[in-house]
PDB file of C-alpha atoms in Angstrom:
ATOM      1  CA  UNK E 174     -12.196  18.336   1.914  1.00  0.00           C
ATOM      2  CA  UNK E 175     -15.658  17.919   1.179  1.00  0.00           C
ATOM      3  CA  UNK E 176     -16.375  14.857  -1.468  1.00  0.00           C
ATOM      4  CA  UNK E 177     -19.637  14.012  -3.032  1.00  0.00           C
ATOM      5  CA  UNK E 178     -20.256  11.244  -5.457  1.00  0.00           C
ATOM      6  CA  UNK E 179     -24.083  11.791  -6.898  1.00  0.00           C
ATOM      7  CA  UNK E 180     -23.880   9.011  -9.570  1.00  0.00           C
ATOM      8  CA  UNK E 181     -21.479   6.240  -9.746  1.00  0.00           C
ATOM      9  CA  UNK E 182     -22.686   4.597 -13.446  1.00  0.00           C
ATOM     10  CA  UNK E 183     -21.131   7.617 -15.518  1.00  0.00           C
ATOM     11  CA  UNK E 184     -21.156   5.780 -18.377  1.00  0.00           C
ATOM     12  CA  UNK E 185     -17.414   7.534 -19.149  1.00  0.00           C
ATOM     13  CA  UNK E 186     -15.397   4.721 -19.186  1.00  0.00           C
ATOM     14  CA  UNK E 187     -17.520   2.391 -21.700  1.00  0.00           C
ATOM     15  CA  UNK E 188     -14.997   3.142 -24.678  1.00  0.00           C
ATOM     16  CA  UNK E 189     -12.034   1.875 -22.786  1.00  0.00           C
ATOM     17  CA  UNK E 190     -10.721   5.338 -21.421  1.00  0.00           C
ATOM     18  CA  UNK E 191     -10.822   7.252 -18.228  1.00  0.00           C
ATOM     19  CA  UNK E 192     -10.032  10.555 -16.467  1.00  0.00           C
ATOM     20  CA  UNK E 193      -7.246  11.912 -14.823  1.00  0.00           C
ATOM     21  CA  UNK E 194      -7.322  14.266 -12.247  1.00  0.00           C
ATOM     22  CA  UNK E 195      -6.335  17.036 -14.839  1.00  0.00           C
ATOM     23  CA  UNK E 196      -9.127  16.067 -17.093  1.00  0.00           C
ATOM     24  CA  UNK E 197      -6.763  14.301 -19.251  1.00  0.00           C
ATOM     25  CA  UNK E 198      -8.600  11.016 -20.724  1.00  0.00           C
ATOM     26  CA  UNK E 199      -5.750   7.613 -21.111  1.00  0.00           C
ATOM     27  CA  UNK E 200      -6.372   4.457 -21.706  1.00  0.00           C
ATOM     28  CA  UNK E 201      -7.497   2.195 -19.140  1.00  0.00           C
ATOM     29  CA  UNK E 202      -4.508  -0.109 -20.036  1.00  0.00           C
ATOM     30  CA  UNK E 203      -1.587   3.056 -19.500  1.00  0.00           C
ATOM     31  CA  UNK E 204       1.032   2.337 -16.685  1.00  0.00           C
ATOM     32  CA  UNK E 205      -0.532   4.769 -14.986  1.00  0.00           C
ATOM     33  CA  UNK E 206      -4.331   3.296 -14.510  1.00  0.00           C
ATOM     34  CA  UNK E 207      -2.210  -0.390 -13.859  1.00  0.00           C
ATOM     35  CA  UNK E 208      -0.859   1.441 -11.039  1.00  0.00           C
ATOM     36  CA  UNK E 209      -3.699   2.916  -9.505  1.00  0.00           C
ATOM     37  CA  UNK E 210      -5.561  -0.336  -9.825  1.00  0.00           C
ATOM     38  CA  UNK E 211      -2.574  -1.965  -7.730  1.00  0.00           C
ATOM     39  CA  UNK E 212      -2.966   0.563  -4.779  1.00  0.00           C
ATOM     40  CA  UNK E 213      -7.126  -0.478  -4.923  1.00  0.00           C
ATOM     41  CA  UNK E 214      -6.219  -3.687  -4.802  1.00  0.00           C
ATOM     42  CA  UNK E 215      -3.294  -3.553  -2.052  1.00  0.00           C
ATOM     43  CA  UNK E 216      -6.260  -1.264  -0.075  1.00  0.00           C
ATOM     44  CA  UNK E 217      -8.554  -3.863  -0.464  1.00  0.00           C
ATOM     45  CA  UNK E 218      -6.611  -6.205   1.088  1.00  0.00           C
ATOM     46  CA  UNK E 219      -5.680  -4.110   3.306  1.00  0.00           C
ATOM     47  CA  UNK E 220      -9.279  -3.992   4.782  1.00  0.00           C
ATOM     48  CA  UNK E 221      -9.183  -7.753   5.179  1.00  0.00           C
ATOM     49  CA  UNK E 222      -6.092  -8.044   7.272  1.00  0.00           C
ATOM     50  CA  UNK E 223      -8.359  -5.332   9.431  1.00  0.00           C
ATOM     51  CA  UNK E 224     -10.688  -7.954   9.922  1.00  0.00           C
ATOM     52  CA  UNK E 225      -7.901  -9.781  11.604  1.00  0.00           C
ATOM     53  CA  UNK E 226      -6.838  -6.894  13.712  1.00  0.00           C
ATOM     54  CA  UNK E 227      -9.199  -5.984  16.766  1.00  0.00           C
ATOM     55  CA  UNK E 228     -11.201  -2.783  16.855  1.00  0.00           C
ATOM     56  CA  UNK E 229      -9.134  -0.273  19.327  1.00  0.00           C
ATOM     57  CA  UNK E 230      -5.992  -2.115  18.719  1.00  0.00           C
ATOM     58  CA  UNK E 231      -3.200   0.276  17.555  1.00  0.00           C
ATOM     59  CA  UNK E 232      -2.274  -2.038  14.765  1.00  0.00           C
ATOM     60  CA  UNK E 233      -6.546  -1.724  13.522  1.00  0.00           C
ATOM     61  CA  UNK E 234      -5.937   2.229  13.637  1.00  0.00           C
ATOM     62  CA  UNK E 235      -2.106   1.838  12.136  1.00  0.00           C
ATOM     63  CA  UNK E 236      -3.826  -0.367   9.122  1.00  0.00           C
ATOM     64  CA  UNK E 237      -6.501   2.345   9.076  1.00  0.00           C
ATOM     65  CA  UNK E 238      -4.250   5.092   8.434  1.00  0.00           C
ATOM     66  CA  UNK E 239      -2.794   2.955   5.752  1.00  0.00           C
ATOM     67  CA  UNK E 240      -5.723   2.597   3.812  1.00  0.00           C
ATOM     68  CA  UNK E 241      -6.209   6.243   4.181  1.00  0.00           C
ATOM     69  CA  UNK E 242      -2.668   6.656   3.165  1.00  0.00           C
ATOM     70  CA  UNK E 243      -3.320   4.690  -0.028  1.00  0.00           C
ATOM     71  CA  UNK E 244      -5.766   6.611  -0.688  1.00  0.00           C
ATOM     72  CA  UNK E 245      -3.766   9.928  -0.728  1.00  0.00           C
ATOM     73  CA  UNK E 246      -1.699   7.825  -2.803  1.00  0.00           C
ATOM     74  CA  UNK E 247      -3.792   7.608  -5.421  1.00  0.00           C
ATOM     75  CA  UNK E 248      -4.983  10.828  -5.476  1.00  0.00           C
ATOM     76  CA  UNK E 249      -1.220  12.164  -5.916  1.00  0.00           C
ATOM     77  CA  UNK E 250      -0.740   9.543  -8.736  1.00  0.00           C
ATOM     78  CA  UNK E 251      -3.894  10.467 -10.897  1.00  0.00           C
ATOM     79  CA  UNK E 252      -1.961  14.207 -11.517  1.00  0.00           C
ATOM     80  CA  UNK E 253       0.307  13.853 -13.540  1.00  0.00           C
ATOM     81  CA  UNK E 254       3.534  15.750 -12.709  1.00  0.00           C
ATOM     82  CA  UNK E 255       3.379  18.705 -14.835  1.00  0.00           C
ATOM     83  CA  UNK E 256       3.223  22.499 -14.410  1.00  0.00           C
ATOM     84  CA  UNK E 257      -0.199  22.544 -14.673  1.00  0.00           C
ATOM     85  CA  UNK E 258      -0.402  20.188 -11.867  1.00  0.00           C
ATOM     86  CA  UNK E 259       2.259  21.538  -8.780  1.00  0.00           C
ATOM     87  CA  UNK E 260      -0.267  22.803  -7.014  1.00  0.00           C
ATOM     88  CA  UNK E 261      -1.726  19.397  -6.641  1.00  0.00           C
ATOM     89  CA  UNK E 262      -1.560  17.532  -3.542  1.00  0.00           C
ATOM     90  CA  UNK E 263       1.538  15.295  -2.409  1.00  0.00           C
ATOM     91  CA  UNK E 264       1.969  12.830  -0.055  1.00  0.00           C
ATOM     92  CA  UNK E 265       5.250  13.398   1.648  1.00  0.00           C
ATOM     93  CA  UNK E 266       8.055  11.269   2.557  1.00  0.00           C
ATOM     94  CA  UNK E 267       7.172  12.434   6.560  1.00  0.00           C
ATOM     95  CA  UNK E 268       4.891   9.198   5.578  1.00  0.00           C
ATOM     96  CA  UNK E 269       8.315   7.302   5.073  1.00  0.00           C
ATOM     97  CA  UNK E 270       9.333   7.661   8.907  1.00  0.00           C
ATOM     98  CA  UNK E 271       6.146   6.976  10.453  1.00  0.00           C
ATOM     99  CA  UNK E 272       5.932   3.740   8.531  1.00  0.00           C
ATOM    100  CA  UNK E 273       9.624   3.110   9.890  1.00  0.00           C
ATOM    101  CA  UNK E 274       8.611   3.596  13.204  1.00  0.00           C
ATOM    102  CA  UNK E 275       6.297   1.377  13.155  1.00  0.00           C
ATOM    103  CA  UNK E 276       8.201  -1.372  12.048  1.00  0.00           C
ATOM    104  CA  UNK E 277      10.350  -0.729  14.554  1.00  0.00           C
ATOM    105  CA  UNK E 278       7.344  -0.858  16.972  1.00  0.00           C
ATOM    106  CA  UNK E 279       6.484  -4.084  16.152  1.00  0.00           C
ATOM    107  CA  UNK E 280      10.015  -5.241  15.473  1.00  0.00           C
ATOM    108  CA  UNK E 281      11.095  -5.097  18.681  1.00  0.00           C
ATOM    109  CA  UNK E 282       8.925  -8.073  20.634  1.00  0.00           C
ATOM    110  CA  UNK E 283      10.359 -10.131  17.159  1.00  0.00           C
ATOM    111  CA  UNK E 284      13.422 -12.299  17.853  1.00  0.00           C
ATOM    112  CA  UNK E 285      15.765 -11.807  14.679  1.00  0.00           C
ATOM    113  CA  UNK E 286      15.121 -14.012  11.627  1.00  0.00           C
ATOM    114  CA  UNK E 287      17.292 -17.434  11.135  1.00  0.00           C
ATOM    115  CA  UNK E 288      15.607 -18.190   8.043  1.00  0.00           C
ATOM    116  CA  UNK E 289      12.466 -17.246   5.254  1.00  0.00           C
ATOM    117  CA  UNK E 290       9.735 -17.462   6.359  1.00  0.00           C
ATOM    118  CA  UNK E 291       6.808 -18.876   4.059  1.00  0.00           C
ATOM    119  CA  UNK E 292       3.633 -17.070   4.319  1.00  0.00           C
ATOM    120  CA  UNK E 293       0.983 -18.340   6.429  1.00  0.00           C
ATOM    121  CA  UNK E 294       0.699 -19.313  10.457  1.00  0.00           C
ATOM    122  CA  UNK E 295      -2.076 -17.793  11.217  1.00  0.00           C
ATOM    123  CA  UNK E 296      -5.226 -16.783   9.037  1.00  0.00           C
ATOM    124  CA  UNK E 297      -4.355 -13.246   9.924  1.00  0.00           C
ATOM    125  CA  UNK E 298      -0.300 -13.327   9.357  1.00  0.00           C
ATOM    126  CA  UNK E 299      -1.843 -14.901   5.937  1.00  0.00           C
ATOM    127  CA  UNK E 300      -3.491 -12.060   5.181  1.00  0.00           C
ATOM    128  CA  UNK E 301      -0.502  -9.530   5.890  1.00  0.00           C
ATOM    129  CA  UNK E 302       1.720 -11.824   3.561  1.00  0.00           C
ATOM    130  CA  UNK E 303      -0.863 -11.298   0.604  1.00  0.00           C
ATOM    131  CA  UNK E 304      -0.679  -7.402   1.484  1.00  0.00           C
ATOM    132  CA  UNK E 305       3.266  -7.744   1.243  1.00  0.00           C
ATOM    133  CA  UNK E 306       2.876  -9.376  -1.839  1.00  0.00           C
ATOM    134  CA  UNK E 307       0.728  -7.200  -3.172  1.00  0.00           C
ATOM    135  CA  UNK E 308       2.459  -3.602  -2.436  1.00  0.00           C
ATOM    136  CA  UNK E 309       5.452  -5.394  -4.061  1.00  0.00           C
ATOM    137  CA  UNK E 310       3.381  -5.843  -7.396  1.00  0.00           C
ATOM    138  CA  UNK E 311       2.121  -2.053  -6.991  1.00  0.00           C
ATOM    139  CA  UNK E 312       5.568  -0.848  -6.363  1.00  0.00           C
ATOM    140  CA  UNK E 313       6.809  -2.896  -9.511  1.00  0.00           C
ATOM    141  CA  UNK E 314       3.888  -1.301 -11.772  1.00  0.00           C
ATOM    142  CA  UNK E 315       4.884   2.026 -10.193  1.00  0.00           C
ATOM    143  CA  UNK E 316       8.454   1.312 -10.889  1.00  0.00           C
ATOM    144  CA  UNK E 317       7.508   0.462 -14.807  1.00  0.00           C
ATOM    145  CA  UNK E 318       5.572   3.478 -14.705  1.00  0.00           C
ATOM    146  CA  UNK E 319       8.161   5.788 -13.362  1.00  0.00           C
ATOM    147  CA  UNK E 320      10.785   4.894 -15.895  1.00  0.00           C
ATOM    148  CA  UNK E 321       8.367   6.723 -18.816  1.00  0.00           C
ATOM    149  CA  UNK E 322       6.781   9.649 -16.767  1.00  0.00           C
ATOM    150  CA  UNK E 323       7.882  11.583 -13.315  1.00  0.00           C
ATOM    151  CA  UNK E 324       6.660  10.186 -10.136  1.00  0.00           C
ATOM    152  CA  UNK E 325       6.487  12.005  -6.613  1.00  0.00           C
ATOM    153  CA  UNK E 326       9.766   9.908  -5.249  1.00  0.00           C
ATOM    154  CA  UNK E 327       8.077   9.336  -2.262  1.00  0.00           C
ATOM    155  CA  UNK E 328       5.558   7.357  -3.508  1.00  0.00           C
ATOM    156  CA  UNK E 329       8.236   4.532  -4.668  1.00  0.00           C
ATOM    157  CA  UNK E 330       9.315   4.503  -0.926  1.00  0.00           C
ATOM    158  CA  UNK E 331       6.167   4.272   0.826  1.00  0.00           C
ATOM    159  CA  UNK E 332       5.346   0.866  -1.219  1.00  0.00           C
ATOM    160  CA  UNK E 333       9.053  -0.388  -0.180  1.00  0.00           C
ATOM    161  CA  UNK E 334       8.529   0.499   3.499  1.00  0.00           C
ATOM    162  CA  UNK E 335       4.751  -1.008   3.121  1.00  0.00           C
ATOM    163  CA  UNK E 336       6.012  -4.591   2.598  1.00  0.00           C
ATOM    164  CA  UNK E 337       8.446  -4.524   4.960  1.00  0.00           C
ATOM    165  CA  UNK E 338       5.394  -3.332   7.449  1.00  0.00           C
ATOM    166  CA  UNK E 339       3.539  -6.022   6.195  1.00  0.00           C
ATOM    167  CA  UNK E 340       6.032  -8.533   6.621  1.00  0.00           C
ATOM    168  CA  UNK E 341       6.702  -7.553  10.363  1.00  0.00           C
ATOM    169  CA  UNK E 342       3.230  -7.478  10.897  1.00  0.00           C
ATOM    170  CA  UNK E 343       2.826 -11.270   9.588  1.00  0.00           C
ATOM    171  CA  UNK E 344       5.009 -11.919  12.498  1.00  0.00           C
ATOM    172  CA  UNK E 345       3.158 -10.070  14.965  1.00  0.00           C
ATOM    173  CA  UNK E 346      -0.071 -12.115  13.903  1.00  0.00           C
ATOM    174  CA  UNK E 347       1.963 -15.024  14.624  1.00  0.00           C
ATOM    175  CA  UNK E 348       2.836 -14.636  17.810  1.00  0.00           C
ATOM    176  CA  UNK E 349       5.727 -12.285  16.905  1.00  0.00           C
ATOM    177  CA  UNK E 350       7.531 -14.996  14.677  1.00  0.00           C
ATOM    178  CA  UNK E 351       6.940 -17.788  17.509  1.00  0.00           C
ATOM    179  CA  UNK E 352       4.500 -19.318  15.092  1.00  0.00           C
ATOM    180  CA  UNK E 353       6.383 -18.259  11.721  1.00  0.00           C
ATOM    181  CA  UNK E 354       6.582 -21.251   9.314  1.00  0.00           C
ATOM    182  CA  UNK E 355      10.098 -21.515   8.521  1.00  0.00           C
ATOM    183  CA  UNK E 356      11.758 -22.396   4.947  1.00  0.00           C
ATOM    184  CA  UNK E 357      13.372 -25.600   4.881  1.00  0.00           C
ATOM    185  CA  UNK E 358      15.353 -26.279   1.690  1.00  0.00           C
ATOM    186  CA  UNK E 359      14.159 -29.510  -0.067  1.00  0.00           C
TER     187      UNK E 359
END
């Protein structure tokens, strides 16, 4: 797919509205737009847990393919599921498995959990926490939004399986849960 973007100040959005991918103009406040503002933002922060990650790792190129992944995302959620728009491109829930595979990956250096663990440790398990906590906002706007209009269902499990990544891969940062910081009840 060949993309070019010639001028980014379009000037289209100044009344408070935007474009679809079927041309369709909504409000920059719909369910939809919320939505696809969460995946930018989970993407963003995606790219700064990358800074944590070392170039060549697997985990740099796993959190690559992510972003990527987030991308496709968003593409799929900007066409609306109509008639019009079947022939429009889907992520599929293939995605689902390789995400579960990799938290299995990681998983298995991890000893099991005895109790929460609060975000931090390290800078970099930090970082994966706020990603967790993010995709859980996205996938509660994308719930919200899928309870007025259809959704691809994969798209609802992707951002399930993407905190739980993000949660194992806090641990990993940390030493794979040797430097967790544990919950203790006041």
């Amino acid at each position: 797919m060949s993309i070019r973007i010639d001028k980014v100040v379009t000037r289209g959005g100044d009344g408070g509205q935007t474009s679809l991918g079927d041309g369709q103009r909504v409000s920059k406040s719909s369910l939809r737009i919320e939505a696809m503002g969460c995946l930018d933002e989970l993407n963003a922060v995606v790219g700064l847990v990358r800074t944590q990650a070392r170039d060549g790792t697997p985990v740099n190129d796993h959190l690559k393919q992510i972003q990527n992944m987030l991308f496709d995302m968003g593409a799929d959620l900007c066409q609306p599921m109509t008639e019009k728009a079947d022939k429009a491109r889907r992520i599929e829930s293939k995605t689902v498995i390789w995400l579960e595979q990799q938290i299995a990956t990681l998983q298995e250096k991890q000893a099991p959990l005895t109790s929460f663990v609060l975000p931090g440790g390290t800078a970099a398990a930090a970082w994966a926490h706020l990603a967790r906590t993010q995709a859980r906002t996205t996938e509660r706007r994308m719930v919200a939004l899928a309870e007025v209009e259809s959704l691809n269902p994969s798209l609802l499990k992707i951002l399930n399986r993407l905190s739980d990544y993000f949660f194992v891969l806090a641990r990993h940062f940390n030493s794979d849960g040797k430097e967790d910081i544990l919950w203790t009840p006041s």
